[in-house]
Coordinates of C-alpha atoms and ligand atoms in Angstrom, one line a residue:
X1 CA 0.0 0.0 0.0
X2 CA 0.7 3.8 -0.4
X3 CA -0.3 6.8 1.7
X4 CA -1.3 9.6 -0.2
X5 CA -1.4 12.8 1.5
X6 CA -3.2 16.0 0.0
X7 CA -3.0 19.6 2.0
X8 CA -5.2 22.3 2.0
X9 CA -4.3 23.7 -1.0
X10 CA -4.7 20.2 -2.8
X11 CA -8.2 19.9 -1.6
X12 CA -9.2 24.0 -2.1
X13 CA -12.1 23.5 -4.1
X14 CA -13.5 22.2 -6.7
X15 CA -11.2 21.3 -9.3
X16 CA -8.5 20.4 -7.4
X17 CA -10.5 18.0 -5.8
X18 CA -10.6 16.8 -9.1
X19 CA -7.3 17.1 -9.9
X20 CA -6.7 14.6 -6.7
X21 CA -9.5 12.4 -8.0
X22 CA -6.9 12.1 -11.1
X23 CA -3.7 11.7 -9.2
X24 CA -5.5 8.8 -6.8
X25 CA -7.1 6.9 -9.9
X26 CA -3.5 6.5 -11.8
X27 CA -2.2 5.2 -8.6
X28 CA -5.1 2.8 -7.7
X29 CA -3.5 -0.2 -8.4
X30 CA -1.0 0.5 -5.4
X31 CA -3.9 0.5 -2.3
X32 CA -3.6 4.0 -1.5
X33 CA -4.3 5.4 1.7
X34 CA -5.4 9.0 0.8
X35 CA -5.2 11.0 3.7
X36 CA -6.5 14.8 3.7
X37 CA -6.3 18.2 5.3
X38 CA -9.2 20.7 5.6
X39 CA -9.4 23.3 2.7
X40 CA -7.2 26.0 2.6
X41 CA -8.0 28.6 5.3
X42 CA -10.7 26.7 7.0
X43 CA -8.4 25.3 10.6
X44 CA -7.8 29.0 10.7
X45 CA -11.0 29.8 10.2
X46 CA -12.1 27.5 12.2
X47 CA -9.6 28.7 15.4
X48 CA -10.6 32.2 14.8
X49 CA -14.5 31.2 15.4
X50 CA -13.4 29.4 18.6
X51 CA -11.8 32.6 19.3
X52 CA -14.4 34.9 18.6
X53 CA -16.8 33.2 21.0
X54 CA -14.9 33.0 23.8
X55 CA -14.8 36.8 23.3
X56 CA -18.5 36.7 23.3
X57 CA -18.7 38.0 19.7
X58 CA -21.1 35.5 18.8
X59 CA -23.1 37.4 15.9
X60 CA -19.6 37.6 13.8
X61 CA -18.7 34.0 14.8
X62 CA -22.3 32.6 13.7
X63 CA -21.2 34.8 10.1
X64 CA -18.4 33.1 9.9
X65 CA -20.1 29.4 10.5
X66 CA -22.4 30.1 7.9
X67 CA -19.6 31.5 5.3
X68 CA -17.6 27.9 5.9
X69 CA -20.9 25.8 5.7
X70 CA -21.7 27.7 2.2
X71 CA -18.0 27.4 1.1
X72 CA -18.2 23.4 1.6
X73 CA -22.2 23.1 0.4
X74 CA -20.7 25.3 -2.8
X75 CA -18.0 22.6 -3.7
X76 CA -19.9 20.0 -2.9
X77 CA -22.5 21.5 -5.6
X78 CA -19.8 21.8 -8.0
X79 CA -18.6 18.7 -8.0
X80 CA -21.7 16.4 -7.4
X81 CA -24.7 18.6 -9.8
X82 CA -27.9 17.7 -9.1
X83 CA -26.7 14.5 -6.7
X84 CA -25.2 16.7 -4.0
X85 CA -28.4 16.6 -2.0
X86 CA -27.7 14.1 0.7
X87 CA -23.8 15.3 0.8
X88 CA -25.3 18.8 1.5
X89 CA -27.2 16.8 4.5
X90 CA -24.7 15.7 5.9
X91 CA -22.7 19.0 6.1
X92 CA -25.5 20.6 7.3
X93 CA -25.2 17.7 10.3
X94 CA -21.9 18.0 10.7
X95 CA -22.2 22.2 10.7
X96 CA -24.9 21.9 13.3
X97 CA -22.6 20.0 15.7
X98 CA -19.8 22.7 15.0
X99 CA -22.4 25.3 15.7
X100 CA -23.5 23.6 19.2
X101 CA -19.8 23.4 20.5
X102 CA -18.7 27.2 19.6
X103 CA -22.5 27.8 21.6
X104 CA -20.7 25.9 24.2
X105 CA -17.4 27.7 24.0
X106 CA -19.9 31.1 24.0
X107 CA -21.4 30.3 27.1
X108 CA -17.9 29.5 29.5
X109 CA -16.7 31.9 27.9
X110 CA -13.3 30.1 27.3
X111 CA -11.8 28.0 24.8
X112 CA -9.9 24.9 26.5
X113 CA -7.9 23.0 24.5
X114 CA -9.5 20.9 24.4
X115 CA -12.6 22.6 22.8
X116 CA -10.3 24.0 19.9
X117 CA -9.4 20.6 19.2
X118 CA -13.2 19.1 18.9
X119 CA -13.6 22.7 17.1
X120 CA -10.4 22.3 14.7
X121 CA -11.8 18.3 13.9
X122 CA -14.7 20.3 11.5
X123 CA -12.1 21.1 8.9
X124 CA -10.9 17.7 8.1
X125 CA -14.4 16.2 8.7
X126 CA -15.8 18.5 6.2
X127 CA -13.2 18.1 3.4
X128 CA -13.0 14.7 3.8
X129 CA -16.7 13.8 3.3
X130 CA -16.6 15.8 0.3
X131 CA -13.7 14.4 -1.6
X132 CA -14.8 10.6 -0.4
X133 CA -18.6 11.4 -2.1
X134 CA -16.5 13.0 -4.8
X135 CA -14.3 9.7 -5.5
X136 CA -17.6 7.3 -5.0
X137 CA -19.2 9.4 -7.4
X138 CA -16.0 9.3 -9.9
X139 CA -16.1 5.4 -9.6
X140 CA -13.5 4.9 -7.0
X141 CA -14.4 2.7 -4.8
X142 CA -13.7 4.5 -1.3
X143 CA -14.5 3.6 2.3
X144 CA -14.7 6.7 4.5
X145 CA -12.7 6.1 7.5
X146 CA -12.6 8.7 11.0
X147 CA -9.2 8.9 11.4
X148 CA -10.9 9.1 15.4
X149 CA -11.3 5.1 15.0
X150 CA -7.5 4.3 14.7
X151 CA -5.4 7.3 15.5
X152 CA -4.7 6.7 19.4
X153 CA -3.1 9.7 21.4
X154 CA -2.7 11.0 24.4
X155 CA -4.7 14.1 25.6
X156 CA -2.1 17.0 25.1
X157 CA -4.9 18.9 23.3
X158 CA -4.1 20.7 20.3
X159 CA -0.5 18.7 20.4
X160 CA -1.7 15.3 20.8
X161 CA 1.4 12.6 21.1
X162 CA 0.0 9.6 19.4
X163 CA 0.4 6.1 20.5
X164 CA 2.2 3.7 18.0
X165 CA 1.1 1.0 19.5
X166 CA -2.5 0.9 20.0
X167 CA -2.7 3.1 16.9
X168 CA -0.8 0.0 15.3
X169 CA -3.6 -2.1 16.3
X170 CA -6.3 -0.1 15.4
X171 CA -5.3 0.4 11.7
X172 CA -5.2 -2.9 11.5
X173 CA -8.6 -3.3 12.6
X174 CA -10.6 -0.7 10.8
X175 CA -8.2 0.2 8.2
X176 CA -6.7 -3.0 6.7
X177 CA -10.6 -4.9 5.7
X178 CA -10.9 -1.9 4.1
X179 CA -7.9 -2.0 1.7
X180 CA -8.0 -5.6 1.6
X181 CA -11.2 -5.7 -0.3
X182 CA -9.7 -3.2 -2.6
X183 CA -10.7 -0.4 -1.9
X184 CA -9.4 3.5 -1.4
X185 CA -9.0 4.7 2.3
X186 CA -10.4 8.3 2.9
X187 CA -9.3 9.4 6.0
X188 CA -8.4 13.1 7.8
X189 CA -5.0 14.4 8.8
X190 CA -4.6 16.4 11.9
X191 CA -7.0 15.2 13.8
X192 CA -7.1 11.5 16.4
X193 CA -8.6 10.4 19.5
X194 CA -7.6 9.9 22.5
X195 CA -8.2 6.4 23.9
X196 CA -11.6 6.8 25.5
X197 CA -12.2 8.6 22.0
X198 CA -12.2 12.6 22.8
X199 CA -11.4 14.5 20.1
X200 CA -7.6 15.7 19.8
X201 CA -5.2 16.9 17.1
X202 CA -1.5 16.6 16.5
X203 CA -0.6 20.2 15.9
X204 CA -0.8 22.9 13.1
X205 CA 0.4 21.0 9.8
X206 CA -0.2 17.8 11.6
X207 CA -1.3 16.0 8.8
X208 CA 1.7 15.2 7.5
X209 CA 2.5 13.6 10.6
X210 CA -0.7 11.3 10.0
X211 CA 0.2 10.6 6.8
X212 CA 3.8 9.3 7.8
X213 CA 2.4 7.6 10.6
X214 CA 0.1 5.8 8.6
X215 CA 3.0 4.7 6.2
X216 CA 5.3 3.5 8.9
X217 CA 2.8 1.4 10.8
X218 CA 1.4 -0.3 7.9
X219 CA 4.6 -0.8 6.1
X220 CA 4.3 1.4 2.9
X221 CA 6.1 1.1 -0.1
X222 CA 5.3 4.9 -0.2
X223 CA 3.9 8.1 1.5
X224 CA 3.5 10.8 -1.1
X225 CA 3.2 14.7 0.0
X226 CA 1.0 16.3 -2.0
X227 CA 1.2 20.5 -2.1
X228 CA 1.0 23.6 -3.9
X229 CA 4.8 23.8 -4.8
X230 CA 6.9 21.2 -7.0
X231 CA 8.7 19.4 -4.0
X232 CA 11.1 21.2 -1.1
X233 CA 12.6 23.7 -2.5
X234 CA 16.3 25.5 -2.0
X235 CA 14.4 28.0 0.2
X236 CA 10.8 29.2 1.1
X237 CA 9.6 30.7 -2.1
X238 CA 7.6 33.4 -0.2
X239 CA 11.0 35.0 0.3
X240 CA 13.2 34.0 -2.6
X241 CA 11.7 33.7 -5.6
X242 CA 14.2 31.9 -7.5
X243 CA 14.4 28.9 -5.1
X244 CA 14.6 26.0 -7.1
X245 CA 13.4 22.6 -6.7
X246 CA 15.8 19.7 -4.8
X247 CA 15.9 16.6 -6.6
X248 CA 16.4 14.1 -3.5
X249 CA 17.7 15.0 -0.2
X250 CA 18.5 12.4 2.9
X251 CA 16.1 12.2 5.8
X252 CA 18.0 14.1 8.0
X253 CA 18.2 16.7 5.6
X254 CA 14.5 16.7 5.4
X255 CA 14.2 16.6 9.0
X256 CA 16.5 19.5 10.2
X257 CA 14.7 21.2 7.1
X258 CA 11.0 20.9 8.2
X259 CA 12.2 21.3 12.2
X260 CA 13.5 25.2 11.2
X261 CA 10.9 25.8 9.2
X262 CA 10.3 24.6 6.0
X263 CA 6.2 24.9 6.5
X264 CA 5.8 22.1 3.5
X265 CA 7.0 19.5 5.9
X266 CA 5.6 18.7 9.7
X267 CA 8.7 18.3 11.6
X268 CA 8.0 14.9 13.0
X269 CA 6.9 13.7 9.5
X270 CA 10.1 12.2 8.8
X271 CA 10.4 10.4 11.9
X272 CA 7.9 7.6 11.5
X273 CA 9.0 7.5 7.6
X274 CA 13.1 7.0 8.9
X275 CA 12.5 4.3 11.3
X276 CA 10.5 2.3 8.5
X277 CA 13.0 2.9 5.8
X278 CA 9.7 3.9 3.5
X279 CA 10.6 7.1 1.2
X280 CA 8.9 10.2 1.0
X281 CA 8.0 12.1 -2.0
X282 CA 6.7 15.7 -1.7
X283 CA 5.1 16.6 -5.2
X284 CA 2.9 19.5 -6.6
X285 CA -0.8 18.3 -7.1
X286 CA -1.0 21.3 -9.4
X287 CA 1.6 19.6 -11.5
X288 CA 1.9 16.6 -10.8
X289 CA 4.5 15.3 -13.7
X290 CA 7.2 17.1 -12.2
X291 CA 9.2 14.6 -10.2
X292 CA 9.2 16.5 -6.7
X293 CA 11.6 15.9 -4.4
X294 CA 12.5 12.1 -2.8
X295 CA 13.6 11.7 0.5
X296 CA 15.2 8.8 1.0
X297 CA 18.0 7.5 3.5
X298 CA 20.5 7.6 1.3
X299 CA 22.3 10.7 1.7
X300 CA 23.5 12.8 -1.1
X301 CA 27.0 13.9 0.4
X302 CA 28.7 16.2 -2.4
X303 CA 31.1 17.9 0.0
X304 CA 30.4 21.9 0.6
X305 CA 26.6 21.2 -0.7
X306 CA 24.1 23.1 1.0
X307 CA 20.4 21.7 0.2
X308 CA 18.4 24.6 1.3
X309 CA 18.1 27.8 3.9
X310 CA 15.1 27.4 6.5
X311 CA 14.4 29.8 8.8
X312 CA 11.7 29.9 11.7
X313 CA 10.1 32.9 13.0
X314 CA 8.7 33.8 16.6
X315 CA 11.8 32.8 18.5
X316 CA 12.4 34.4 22.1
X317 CA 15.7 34.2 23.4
X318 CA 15.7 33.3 27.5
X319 CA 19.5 34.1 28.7
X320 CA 19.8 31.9 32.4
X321 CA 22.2 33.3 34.5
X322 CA 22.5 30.9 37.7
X323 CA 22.5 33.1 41.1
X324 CA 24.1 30.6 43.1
X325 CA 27.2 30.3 41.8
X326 CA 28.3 27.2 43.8
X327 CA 24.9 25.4 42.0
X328 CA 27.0 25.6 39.0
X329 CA 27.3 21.8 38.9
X330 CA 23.9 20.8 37.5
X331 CA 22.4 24.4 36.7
X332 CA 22.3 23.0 32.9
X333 CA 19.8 20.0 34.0
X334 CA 18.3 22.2 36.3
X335 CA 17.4 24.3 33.3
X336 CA 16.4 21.7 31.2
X337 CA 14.0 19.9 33.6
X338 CA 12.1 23.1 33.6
X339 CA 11.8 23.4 29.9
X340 CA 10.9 19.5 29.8
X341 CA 8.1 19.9 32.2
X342 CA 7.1 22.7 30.4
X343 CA 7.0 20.2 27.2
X344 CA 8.9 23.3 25.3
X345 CA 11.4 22.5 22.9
X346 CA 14.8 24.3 22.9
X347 CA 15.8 24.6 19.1
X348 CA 19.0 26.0 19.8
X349 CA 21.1 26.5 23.1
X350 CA 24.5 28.3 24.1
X351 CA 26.1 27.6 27.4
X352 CA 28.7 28.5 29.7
X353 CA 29.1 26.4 33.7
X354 CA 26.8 29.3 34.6
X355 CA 24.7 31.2 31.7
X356 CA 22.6 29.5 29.0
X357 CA 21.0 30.9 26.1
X358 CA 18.3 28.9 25.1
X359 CA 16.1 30.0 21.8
X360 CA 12.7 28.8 22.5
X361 CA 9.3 29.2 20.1
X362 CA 6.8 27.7 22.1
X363 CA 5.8 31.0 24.0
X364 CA 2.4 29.6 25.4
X365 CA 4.5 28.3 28.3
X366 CA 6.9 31.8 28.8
X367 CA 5.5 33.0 32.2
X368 CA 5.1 29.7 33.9
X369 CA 8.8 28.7 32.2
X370 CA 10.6 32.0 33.4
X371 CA 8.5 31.9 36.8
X372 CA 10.0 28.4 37.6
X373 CA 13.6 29.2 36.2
X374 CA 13.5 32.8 38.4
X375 CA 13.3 30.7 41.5
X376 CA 17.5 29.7 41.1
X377 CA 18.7 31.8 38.2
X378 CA 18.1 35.3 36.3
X379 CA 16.3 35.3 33.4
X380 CA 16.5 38.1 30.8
X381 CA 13.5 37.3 27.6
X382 CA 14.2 38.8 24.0
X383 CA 11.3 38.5 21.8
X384 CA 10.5 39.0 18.3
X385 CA 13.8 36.5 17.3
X386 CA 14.3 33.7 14.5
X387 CA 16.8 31.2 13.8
X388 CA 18.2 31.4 10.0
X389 CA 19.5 28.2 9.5
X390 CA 21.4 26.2 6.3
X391 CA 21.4 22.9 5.4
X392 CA 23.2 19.6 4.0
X393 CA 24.6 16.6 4.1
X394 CA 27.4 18.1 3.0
X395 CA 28.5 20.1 5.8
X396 CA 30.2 17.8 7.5
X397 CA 33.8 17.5 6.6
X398 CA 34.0 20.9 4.9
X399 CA 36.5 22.9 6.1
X400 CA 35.3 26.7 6.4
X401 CA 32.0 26.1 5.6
X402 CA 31.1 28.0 8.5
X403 CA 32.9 30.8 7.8
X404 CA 31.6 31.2 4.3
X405 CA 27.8 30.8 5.6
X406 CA 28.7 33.1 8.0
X407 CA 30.2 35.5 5.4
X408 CA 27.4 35.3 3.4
X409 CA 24.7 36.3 5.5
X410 CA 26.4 39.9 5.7
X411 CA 26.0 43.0 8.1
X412 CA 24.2 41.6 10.8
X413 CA 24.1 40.7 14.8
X414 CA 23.9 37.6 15.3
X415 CA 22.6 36.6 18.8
X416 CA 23.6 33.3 19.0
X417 CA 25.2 30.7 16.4
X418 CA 24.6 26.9 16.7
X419 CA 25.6 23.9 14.4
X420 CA 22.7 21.0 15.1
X421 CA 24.0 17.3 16.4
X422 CA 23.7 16.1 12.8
X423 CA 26.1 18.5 12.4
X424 CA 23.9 19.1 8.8
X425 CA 22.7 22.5 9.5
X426 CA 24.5 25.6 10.9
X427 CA 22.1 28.2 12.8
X428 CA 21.8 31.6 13.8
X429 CA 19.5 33.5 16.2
X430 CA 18.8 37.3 15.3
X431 CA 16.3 40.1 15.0
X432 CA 13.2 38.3 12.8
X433 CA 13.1 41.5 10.2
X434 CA 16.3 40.1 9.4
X435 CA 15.1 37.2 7.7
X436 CA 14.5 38.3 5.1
X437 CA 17.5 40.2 3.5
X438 CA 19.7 37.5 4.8
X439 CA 17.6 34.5 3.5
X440 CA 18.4 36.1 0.1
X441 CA 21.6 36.6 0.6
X442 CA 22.7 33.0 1.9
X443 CA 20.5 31.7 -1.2
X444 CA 21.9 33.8 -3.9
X445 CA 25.5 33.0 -2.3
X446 CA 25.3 29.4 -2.3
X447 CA 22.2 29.0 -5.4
X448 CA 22.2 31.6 -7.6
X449 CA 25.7 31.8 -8.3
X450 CA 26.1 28.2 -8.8
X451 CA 23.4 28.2 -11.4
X452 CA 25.1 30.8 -13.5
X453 CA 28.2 29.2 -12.7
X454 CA 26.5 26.1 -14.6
X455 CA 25.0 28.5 -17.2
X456 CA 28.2 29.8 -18.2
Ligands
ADP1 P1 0.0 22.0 2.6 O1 -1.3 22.7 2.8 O2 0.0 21.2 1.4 O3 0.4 21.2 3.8 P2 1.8 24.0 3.5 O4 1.4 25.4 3.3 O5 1.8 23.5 4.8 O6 1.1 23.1 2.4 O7 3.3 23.9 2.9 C1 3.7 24.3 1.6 C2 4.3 25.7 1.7 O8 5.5 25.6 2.4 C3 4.7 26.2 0.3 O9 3.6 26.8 -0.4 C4 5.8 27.2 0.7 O10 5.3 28.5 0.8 C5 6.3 26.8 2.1 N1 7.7 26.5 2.2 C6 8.5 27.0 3.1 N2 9.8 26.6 2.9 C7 9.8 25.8 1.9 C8 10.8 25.0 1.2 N3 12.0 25.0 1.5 N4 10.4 24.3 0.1 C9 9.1 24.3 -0.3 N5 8.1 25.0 0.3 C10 8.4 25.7 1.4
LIG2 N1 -5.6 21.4 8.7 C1 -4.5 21.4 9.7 C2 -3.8 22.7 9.7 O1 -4.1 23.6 9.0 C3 -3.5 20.3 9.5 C4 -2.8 20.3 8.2 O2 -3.2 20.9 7.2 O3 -1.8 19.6 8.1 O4 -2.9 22.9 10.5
MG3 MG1 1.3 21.5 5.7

């Protein structure tokens, strides 16, 4: 079998519903597992109505309710004609549960996490009813599957850690008859259950995550990405706009790469795929007879090769001073038990026996995190930070590679450098307008001058 994984651009509207419909058929043969995201915009959407009634703006929630009801009825009616009538149904069911739980969310006054996460489910729910009625209809034989039945987690709302094991289990159960008797698996991204079945979901972009999990625990030969851009790309092409497409790239490459940043992969999406060997193609379901890129385990070591710039945004700097300088012995695990019971991942840390420098993006979790640290150390918080970071394979064993990444990013302070344990990507921490400017400047010093090196 294959997983197929479409995001919300993929699955927009109509016709690139249809255009999945196309890319699903020619792959048929292969027992796909098409797993889906909600439509562009919609979890946003979606968070923002959550948001809006806990605020007690309830008139301009309901609005919005009806706009993403008649945005999913008007696909639907697109795609289906005359026969959309009972898909319109059950939208109109699935709206009026939505609509009952922000009434909820209206009346505490609050949005738990939990809420956001049975709020967030709609998305997914929506898009995937739509595009499994749309397959049925297009003579795919699909089976409908709540990703709720087999994706087991625990209940960190809104960043739910799912359980290989029992989620193991359950595909087995509900997913493989399915397959078996040939036919497509529809199921959501994103969203998963705990064990006593409340609603959760893995995280913004977490469908990825589904998707790979999904490959690596039933063993596939395959899990395609499906996106809006023709594979990963050199850099984000929202900043540089000649950033070309990479052929293949290693996992860890792909791994360092989504974890600073690269939005078209969920950091943890590689994970699942790694430990299985399975390989992961990320391809554009706009055009889908480019190649894309293949991510593979086999790394592509060309020495001084630099696969792409990242960069990731909302960073805060905490700098730890200890105040008791005879703690100096375990002040760094001191630290560090703090951010892990915090569940806050450090993405890039500088040290001393007394003073850390910890880069943090999680900043949910700041007060409580700086509260705890303040009771044995001095804590100073910079805010509106971003790591810039560069990677490939082939940074290892190239001498002054730092210096010329360094070089190229220019005229700028640089908080804090930091080269990853791969020791496949090399860091910085400064101001996030930087990004920008200096994203374009490591690009066109390691791209761009290549490629009209090779032109010449
Ligand atoms: P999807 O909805 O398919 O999951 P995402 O928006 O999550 O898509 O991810 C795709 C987007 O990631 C691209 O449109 C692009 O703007 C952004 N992106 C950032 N960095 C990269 C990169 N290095 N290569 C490709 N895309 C990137
Ligand atoms: N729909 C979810 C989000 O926007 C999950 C995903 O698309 O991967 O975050
Ligand atoms: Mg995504």
């Amino acid at each position: 079998m294959i997983v197929m994984k479409f995001g919300g651009t993929s699955v927009e509207d109509a016709p690139s519903i249809r255009r999945v419909t196309d890319i699903v058929r020619k792959d048929v043969h292969r027992s796909p597992v098409v797993v889906v995201s909600a439509m562009a915009g919609v979890t946003n959407e979606l968070l923002r109505i959550a948001a809006l009634a806990a605020e007690g703006k309830t008139a301009a929630g309901g609005r919005a309710v009806t706009k993403l009801e008649e945005r999913h009825d008007g696909v639907a009616k697109e795609l289906l004609g005359p026969t959309a009538a009972p898909v319109v149904a059950s939208i109109r069911t699935l709206v009026d549960d939505l609509r009952r739980l922000v009434d909820g969310v209206a009346v505490l006054g609050e949005a738990s996490p939990r809420s956001l996460d049975a709020i967030a489910s709609f998305g997914e729910r929506l898009s995937s009813l739509i595009i499994h009625e749309y397959f049925r209809r297009m003579k795919l034989e699909s089976t409908l599957i709540d990703a709720r039945s087999f994706m087991i987690t625990d209940g960190q709302h809104t960043a739910a850690l799912p359980d290989a094991r029992r989620t193991r289990t359950a595909l087995k159960r509900v997913l493989v008859p399915a397959l078996d008797k040939g036919r497509v698996v529809v199921t959501q991204g994103f969203m998963a259950a705990t064990r006593t079945g409340v609603t959760t979901t893995l995280g913004r972009g977490g469908s990825d995550l589904s998707a790979a999990l999904i490959g690596a625990l039933l063993k596939a030969r395959e899990i395609q990405i499906w996106t809006d851009v023709d594979g990963i790309l050199t850099a984000d092409p929202s900043i540089v706009r000649e950033a070309r497409n990479i052929e293949a790239m290693s996992f860890r490459e792909a791994a360092e790469l989504a974890y600073f940043g690269a939005r078209v992969l969920h950091p943890e999406t590689i994970l699942p795929a790694v430990s299985s060997n399975i390989p992961v193609i990320v391809k554009n379901s706009r055009r889908p007879d480019v190649a894309g890129t293949v991510i593979t385990a086999s790394a592509t070591d060309i020495p001084g090769a630099v696969k792409s710039v990242a960069y990731k945004e909302g960073i805060t700097l905490l700098t730890i001073v200890s105040t008791r300088m005879f703690l100096a012995h375990g002040f760094l695990e001191r630290v560090f038990d703090v951010f892990e019971h915090h569940r806050t991942v450090v993405h890039a840390v500088a040290s001393s026996d007394v003073s850390i420098t910890a880069a943090i993006n999680d900043i949910g979790r700041l007060k409580a995190i700086t509260a705890e640290l303040r009771s044995f150390a001095s804590v100073t918080v910079e805010r509106n930070k971003a790591i810039v970071c560069v990677v490939g394979e082939g940074l290892r064993n190239t001498p002054g590679i730092a210096a010329r990444i360094l070089g190229a990013a220019g005229e700028v302070t640089v908080n804090m450098i930091s080269q990853g344990a791969s020791e496949i990507n090399l860091g910085f921490v400064l101001d996030e307008r930087q990004i920008a400017p200096v994203v374009r400047r490591l690009h066109a010093a390691f791209f761009e001058r290549k490629a009209d090196k090779e032109a010449a």
